mmCIF file of C-alpha atoms in Angstrom:
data_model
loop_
_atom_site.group_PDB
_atom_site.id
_atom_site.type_symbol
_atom_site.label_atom_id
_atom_site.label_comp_id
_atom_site.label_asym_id
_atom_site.label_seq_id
_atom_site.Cartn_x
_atom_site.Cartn_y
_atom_site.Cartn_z
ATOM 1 C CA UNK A 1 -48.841 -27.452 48.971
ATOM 2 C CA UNK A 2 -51.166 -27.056 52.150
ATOM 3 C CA UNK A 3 -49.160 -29.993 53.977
ATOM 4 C CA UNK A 4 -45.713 -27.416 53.322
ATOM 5 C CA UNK A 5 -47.776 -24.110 54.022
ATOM 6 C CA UNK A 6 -48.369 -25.911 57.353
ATOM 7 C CA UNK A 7 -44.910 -27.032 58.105
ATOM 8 C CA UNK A 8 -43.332 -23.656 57.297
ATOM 9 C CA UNK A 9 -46.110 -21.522 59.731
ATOM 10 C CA UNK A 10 -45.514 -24.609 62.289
ATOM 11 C CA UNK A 11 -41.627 -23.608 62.072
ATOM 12 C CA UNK A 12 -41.896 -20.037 62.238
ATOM 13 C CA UNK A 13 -44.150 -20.319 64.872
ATOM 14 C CA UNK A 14 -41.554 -22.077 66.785
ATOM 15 C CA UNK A 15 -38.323 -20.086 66.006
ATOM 16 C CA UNK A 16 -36.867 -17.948 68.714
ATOM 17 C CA UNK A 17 -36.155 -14.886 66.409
ATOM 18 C CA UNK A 18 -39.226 -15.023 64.490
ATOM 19 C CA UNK A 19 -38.879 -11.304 62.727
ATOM 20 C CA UNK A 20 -35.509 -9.742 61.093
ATOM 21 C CA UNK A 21 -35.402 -6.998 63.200
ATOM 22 C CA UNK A 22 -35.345 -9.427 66.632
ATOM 23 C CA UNK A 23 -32.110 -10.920 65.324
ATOM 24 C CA UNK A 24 -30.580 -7.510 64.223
ATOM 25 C CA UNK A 25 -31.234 -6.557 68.026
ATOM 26 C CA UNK A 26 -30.272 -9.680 69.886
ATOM 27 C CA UNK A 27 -27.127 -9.985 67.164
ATOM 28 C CA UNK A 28 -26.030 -5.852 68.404
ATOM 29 C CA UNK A 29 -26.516 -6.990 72.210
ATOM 30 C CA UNK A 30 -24.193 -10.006 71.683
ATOM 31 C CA UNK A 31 -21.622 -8.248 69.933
ATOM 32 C CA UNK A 32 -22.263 -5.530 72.444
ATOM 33 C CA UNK A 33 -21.329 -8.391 75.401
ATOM 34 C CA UNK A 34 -18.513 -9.817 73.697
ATOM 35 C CA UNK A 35 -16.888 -6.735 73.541
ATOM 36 C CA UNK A 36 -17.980 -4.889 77.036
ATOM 37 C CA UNK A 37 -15.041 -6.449 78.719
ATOM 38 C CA UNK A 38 -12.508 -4.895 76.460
ATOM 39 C CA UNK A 39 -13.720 -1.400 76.747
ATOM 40 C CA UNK A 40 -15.229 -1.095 80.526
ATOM 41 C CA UNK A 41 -12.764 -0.701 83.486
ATOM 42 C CA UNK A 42 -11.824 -4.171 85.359
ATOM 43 C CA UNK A 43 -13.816 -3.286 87.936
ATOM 44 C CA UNK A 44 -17.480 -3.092 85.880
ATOM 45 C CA UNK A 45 -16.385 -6.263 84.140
ATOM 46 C CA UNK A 46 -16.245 -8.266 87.394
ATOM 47 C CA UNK A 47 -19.611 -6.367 88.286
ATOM 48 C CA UNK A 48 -21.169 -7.733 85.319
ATOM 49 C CA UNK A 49 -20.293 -11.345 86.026
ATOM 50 C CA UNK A 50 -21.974 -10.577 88.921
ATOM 51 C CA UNK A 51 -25.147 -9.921 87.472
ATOM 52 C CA UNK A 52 -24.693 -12.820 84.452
ATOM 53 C CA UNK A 53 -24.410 -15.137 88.008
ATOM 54 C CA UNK A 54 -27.521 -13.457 89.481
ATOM 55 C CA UNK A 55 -29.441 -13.588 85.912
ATOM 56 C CA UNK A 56 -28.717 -17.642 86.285
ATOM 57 C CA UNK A 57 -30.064 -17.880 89.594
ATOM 58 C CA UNK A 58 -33.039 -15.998 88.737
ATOM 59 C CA UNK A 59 -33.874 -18.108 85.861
ATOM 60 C CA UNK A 60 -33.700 -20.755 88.317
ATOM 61 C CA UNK A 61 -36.347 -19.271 90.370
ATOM 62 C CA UNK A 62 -38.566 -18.411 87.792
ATOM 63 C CA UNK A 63 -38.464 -21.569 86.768
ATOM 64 C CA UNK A 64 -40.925 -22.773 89.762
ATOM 65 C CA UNK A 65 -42.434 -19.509 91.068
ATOM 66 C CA UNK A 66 -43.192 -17.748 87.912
ATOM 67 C CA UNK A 67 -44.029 -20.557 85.427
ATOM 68 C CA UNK A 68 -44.906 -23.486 88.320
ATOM 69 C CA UNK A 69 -46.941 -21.223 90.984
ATOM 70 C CA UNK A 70 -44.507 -22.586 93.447
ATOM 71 C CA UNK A 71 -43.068 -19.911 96.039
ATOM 72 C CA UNK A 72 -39.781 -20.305 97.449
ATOM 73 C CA UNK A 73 -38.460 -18.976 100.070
ATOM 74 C CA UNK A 74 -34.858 -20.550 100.484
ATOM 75 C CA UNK A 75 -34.139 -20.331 96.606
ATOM 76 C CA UNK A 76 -30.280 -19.552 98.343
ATOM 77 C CA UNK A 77 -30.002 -22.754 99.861
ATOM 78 C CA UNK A 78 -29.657 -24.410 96.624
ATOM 79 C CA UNK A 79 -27.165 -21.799 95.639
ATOM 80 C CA UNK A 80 -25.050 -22.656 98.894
ATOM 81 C CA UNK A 81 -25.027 -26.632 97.860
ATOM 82 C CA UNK A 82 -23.951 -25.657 94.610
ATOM 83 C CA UNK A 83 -21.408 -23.471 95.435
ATOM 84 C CA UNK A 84 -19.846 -25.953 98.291
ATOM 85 C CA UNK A 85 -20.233 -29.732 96.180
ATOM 86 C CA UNK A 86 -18.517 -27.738 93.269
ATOM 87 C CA UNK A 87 -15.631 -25.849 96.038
ATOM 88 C CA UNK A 88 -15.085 -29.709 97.335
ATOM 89 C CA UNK A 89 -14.887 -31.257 93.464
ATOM 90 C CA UNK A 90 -12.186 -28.424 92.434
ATOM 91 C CA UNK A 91 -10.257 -29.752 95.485
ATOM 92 C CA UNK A 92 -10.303 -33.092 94.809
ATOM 93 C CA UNK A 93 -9.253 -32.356 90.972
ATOM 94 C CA UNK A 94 -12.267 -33.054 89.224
ATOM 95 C CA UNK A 95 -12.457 -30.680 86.063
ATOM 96 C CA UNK A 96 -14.356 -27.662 85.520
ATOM 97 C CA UNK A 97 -17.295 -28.395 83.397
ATOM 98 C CA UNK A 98 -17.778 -32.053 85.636
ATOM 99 C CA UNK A 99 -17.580 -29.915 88.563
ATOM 100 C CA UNK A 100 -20.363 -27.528 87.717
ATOM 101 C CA UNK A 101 -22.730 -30.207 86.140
ATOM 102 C CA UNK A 102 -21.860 -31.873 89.244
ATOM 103 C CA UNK A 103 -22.636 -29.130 91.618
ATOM 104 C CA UNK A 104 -26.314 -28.901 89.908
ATOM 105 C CA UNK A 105 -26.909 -32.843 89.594
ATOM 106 C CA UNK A 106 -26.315 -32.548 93.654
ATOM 107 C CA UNK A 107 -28.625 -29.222 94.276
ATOM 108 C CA UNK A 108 -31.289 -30.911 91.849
ATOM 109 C CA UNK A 109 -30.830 -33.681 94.209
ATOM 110 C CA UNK A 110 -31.632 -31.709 96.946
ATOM 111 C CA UNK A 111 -34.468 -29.961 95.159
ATOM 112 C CA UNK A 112 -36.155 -33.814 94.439
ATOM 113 C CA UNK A 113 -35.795 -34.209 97.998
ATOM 114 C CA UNK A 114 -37.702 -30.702 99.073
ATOM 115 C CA UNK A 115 -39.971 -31.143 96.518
ATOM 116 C CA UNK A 116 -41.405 -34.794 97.247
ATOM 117 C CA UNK A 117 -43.083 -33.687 100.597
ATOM 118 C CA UNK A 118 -43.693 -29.882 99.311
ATOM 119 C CA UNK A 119 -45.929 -31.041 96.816
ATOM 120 C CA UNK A 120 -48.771 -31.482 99.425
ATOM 121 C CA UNK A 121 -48.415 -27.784 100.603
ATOM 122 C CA UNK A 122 -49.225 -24.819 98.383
ATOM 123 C CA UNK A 123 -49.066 -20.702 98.717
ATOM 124 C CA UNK A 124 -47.666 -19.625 102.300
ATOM 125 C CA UNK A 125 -47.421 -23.453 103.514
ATOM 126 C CA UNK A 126 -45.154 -23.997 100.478
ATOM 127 C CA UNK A 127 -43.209 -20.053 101.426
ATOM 128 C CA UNK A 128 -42.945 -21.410 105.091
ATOM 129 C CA UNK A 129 -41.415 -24.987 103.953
ATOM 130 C CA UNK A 130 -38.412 -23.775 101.698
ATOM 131 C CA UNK A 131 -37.840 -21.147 104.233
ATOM 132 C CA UNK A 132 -37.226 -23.655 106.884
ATOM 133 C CA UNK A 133 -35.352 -25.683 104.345
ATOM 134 C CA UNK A 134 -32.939 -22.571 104.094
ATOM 135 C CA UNK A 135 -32.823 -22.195 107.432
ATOM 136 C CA UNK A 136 -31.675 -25.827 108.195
ATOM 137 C CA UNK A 137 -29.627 -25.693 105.568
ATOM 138 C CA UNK A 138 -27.578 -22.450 106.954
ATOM 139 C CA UNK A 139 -27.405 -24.453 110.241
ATOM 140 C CA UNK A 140 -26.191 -27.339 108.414
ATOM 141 C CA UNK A 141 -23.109 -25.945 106.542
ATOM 142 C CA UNK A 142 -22.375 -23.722 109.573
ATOM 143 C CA UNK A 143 -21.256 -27.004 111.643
ATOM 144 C CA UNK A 144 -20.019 -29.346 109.424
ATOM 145 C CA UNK A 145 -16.663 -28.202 109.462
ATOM 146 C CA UNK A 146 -15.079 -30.999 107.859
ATOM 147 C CA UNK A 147 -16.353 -30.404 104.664
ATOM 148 C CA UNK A 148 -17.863 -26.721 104.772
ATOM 149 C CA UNK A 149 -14.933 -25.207 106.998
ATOM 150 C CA UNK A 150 -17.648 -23.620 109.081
ATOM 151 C CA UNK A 151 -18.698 -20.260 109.729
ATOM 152 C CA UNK A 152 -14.811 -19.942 109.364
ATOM 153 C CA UNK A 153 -15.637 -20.282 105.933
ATOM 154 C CA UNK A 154 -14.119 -22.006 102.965
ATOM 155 C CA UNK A 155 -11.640 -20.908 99.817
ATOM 156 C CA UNK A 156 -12.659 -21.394 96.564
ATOM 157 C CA UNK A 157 -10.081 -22.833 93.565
ATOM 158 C CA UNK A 158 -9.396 -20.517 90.642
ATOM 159 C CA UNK A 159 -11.176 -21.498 87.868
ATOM 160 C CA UNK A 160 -9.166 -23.491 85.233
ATOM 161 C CA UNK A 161 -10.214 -24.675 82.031
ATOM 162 C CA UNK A 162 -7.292 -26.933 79.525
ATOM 163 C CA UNK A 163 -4.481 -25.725 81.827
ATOM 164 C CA UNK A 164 -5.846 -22.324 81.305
ATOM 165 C CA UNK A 165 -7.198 -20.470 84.239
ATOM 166 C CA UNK A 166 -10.223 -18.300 84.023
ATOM 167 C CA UNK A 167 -9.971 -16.390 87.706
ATOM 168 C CA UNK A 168 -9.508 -13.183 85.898
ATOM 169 C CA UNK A 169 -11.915 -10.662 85.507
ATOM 170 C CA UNK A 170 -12.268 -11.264 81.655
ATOM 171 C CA UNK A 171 -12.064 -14.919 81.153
ATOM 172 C CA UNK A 172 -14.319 -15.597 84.421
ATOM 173 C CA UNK A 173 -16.787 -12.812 82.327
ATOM 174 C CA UNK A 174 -16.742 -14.893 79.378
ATOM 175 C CA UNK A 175 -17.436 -17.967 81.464
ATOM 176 C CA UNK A 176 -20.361 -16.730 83.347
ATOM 177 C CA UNK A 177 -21.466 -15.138 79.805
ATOM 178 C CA UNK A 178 -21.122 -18.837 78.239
ATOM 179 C CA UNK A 179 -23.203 -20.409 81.068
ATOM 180 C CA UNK A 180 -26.079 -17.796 80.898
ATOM 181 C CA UNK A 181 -26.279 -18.217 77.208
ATOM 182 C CA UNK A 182 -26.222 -22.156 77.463
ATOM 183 C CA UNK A 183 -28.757 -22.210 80.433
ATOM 184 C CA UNK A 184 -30.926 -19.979 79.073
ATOM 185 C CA UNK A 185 -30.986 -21.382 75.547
ATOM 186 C CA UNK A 186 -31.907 -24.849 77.675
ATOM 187 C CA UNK A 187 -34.685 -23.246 79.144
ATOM 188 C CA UNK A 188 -36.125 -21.528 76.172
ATOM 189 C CA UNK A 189 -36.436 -25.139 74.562
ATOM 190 C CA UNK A 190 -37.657 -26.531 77.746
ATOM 191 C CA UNK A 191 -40.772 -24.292 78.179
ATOM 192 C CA UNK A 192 -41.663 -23.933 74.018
ATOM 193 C CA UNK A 193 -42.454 -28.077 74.777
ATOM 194 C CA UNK A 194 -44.592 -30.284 76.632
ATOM 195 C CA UNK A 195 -42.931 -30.084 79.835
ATOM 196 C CA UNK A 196 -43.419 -26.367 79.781
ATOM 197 C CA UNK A 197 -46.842 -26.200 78.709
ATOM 198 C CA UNK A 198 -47.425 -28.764 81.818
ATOM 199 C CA UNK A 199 -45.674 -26.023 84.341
ATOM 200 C CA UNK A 200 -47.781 -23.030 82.869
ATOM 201 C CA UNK A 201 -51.161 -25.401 82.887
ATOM 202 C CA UNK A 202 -50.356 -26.219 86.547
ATOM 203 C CA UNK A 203 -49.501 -23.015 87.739
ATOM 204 C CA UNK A 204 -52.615 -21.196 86.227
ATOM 205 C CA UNK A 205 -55.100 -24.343 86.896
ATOM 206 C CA UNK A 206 -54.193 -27.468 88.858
ATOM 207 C CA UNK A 207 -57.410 -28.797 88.861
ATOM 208 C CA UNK A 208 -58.156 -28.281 84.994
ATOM 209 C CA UNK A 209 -54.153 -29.381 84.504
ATOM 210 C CA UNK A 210 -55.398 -32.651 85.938
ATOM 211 C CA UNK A 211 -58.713 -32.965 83.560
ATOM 212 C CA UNK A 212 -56.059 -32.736 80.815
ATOM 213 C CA UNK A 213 -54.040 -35.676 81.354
ATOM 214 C CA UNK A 214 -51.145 -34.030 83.565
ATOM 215 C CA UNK A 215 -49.673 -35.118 86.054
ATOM 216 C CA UNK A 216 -49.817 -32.311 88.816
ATOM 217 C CA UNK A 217 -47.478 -33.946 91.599
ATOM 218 C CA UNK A 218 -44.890 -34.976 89.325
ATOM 219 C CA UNK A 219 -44.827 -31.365 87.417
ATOM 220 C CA UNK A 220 -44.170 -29.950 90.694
ATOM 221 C CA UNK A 221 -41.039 -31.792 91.709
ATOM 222 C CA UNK A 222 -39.819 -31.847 88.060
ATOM 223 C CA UNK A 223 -39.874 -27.970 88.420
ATOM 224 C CA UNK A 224 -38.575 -28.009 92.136
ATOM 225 C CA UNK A 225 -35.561 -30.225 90.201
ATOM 226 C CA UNK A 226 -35.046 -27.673 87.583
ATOM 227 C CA UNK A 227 -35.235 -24.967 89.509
ATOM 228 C CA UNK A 228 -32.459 -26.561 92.154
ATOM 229 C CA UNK A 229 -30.002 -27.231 89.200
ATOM 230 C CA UNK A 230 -29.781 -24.228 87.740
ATOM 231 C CA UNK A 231 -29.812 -22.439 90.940
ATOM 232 C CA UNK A 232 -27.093 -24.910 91.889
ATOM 233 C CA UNK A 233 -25.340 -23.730 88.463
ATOM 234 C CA UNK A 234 -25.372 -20.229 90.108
ATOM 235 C CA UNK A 235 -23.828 -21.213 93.161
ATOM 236 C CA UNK A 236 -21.019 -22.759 92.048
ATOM 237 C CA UNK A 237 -20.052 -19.357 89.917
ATOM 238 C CA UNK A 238 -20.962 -17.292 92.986
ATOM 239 C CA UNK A 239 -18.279 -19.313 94.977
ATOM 240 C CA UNK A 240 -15.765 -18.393 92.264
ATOM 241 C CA UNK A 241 -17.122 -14.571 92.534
ATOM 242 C CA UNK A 242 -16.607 -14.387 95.913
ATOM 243 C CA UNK A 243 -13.411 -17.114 96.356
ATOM 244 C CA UNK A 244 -14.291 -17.267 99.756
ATOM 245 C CA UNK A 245 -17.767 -19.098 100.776
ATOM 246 C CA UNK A 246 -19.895 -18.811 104.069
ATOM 247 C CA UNK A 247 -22.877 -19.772 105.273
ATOM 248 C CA UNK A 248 -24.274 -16.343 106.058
ATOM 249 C CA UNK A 249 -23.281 -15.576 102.315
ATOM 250 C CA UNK A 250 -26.488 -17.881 101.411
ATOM 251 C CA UNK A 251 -28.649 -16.717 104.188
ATOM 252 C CA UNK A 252 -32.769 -15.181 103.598
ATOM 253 C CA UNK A 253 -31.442 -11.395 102.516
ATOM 254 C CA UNK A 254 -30.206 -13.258 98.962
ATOM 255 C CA UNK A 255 -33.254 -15.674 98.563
ATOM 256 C CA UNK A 256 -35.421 -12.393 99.300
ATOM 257 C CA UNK A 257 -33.240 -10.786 96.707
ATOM 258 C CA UNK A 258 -34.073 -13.965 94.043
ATOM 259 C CA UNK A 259 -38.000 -13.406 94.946
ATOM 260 C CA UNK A 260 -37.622 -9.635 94.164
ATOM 261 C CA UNK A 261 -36.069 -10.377 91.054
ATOM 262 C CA UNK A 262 -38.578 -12.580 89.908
ATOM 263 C CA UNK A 263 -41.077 -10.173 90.577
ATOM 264 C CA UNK A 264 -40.088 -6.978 89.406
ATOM 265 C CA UNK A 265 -38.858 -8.648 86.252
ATOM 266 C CA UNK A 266 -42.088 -10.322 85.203
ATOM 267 C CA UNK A 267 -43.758 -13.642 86.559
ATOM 268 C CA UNK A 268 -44.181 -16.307 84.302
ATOM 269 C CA UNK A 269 -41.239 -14.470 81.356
ATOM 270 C CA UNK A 270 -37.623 -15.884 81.397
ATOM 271 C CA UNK A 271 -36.682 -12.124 79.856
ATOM 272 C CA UNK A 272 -38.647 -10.909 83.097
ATOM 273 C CA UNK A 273 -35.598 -12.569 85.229
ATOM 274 C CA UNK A 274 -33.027 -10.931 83.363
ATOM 275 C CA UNK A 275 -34.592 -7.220 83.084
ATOM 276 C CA UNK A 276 -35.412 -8.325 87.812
ATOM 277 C CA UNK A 277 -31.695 -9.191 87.979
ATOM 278 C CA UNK A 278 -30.402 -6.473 85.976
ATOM 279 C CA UNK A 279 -31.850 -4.118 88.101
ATOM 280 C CA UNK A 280 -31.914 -5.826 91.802
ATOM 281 C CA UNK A 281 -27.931 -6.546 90.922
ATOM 282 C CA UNK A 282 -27.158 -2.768 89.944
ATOM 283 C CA UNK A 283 -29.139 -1.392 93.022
ATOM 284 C CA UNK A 284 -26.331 -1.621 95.037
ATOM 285 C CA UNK A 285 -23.684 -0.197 92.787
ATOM 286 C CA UNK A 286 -26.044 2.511 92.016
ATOM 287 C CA UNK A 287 -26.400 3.319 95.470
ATOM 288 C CA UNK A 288 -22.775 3.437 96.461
ATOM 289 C CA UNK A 289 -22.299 6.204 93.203
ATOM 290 C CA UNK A 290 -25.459 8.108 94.322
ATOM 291 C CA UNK A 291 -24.407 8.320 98.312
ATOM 292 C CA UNK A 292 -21.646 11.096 97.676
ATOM 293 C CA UNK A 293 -24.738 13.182 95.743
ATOM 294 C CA UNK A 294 -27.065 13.113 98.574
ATOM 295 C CA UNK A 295 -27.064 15.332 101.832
ATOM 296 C CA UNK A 296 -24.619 13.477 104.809
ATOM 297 C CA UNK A 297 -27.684 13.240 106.910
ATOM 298 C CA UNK A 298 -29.411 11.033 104.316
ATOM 299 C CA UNK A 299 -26.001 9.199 102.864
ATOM 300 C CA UNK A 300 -24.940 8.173 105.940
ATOM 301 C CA UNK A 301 -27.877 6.486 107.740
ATOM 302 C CA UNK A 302 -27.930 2.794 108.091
ATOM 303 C CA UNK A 303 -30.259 0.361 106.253
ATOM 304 C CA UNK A 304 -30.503 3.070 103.130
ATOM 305 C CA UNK A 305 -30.277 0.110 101.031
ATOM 306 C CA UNK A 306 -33.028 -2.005 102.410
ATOM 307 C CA UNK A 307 -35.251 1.426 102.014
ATOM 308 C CA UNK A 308 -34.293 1.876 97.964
ATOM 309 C CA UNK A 309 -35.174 -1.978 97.580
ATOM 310 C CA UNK A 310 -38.620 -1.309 99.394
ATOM 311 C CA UNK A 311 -39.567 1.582 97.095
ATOM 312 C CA UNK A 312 -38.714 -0.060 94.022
ATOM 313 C CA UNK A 313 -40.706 -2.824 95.642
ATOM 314 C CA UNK A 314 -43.911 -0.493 96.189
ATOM 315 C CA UNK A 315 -43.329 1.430 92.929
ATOM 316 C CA UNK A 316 -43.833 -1.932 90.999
ATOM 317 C CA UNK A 317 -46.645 -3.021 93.325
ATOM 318 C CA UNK A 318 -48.289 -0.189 92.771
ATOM 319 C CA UNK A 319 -47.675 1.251 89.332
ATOM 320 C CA UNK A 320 -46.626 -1.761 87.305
ATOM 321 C CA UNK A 321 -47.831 -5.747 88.766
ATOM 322 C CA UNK A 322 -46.692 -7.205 85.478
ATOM 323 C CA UNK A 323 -43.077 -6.149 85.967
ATOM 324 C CA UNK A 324 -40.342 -4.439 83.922
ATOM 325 C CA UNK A 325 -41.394 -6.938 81.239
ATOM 326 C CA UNK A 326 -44.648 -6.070 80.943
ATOM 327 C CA UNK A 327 -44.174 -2.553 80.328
ATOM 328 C CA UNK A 328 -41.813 -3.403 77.347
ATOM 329 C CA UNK A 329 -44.093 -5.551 75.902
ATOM 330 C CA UNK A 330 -46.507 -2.242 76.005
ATOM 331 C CA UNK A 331 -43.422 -0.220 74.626
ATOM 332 C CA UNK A 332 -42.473 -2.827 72.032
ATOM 333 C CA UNK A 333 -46.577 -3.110 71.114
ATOM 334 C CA UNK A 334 -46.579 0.751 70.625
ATOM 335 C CA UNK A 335 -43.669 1.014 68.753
ATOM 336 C CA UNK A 336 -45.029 -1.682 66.281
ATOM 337 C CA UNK A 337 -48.476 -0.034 65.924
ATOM 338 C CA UNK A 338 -47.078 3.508 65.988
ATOM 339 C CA UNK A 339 -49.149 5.947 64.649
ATOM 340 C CA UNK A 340 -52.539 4.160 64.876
ATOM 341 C CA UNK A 341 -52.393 2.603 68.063
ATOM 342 C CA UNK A 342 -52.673 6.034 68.834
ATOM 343 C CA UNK A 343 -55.446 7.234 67.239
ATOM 344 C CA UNK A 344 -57.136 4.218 67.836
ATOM 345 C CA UNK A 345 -56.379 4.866 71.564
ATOM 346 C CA UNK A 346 -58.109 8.211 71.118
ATOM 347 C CA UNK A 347 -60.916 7.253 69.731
ATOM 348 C CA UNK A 348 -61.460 4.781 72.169
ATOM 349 C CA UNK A 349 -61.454 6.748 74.706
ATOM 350 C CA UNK A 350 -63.613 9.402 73.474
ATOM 351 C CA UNK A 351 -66.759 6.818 73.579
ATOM 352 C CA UNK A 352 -65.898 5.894 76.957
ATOM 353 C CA UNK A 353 -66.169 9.619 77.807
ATOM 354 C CA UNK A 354 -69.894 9.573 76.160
ATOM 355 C CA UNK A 355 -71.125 6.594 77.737
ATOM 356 C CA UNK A 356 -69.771 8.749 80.848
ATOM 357 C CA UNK A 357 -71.981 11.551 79.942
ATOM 358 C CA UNK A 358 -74.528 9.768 78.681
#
């Protein structure tokens, strides 16, 4: 009996959806996806591929900043060799699903290669390296015309799937829906075993990490890997979103984008990078809808954008460090408690007021 009791506590403590009501909520918000694109106008549905591409890449990126400790800088460079190996594979014929796993085989390629030498340099060092790697890698697709087209720029295939082809709105939704659920099912798994508890021990502790049997170097580039392939993932559905690639598409404003994501979302939470990109990908729809309400002086000036991202920066700097994700696990912990978290909240602070006086 104790040898079961164990098992069944050992499975539940492992189970994604550990409580009825978690499944009755994440069951209404994928019926609720399934059947967005049917009701919203085409243009929202293409907006929310958008943000399922974006939601990818910042899974990507949280993959080695907010689980790893690693900053990156030129998260979009990754993006850009996704997005062009999977452009070039669709040319050549090569199906669909090859093409993508392609396109992140090659970016996790070039995140091995990054990561071998970045391993020795940590914090801003680390910042400063991937930024350069960006940079060079701009530079790079920007002149080799033969394969890139240039800054001229390069068209991107329709999508096509059994004959079928998903370019419109609502099949490319569904397919940018399919590859967010399968990537971030992958990752789930990925950071409930070792591997994961290896990224978390070496972010918070590299030195204790070590005293534990891990190896810290080889964590490092496994997550700079990771990171790269599903970032390269993203890319290659961004090239299909836009159907036109350039190099200044993937320049620092969308890797500074990525980082803000990360960080207003929640470091070290994979539903932290969906609640960042859900917000840092509506900011500029939001904008564009709330530029008619404002005065013309205001509306009209340039750079308003870059302002609303730096005060949602500050706010969360400020007012919330553990991101949108901490405050709903504060929500979600009050609701659960509700009414004695309350009173015990009170009471609480009533003794700190007597010590005060006291």
């Amino acid at each position: 009996m104790s040898g079961s009791r164990y098992q069944t506590s050992y499975a539940e403590g492992r189970a994604l959806l550990r409580t009825r009501g978690q499944r009755l909520l994440y069951g209404a918000l994928a019926v609720a996806l399934v059947a967005a694109p049917f009701v919203l106008p085409t243009f929202y549905v293409g907006e929310a591929a958008f943000i399922f591409i974006m939601c990818i890449a910042s899974l990507g990126l949280m993959t080695l900043t907010g689980f790893t400790g690693q900053v990156s800088l030129g998260q979009a460079a990754f993006l850009s060799i996704g997005a062009y190996t999977h452009a070039q594979l669709l040319t050549l014929g090569l199906p669909l699903p090859l093409s993508l796993l392609a396109a992140g085989a090659v970016a996790g390629l070039a995140g091995l290669l990054v990561g071998l030498p970045a391993i020795r340099v940590s914090g801003l060092h680390l910042a400063v390296v991937t930024l350069a790697f960006a940079i060079v890698t701009e530079h790079v697709m920007g002149r080799w015309k033969s394969v890139t087209g240039g800054h001229g720029g390069l068209a991107v295939p329709d999508p096509m799937l059994f004959g079928l082809s998903l370019g419109a709105p609502r099949p490319f939704y569904f397919l940018c829906l399919a590859v967010l659920g399968l990537v971030l099912w992958m990752l789930l798994n990925l950071m409930r075993s070792a591997t994961g508890r290896a990224f978390v021990g070496v972010r918070d502790s590299e030195a204790a990490a070590q005293g534990l049997g891990i190896h810290v170097a080889r964590t490092k580039v496994l997550a700079f890997v990771v990171s790269a392939t599903v970032s390269g993932v993203a890319g290659a559905l961004l090239a299909h979103q836009t159907q036109f690639i350039t190099p200044e598409g993937f320049g620092l404003a969308l890797s500074l984008q990525l980082v803000l994501m990360v960080f207003i979302g929640g470091m070290g939470s994979l539903r932290g990078a969906i609640f960042g990109a859900l917000l840092i990908g509506m900011l500029p729809s939001l904008i564009s809808l709330m530029k008619p309400l404002l005065p013309a002086r205001i509306g009209s000036q340039f750079g308003l954008e870059l302002f609303v991202y730096g005060a949602v920066l500050v706010f969360f700097v400020l007012l919330e460090p553990r991101g949108i994700n901490g405050r709903w696990l504060r929500i979600r912990g009050a609701l659960d408690e509700f009414p004695l978290r309350q009173r015990l909240g009170f009471k609480r602070q009533k003794a700190y007021m007597r010590s005060e006086r006291a």
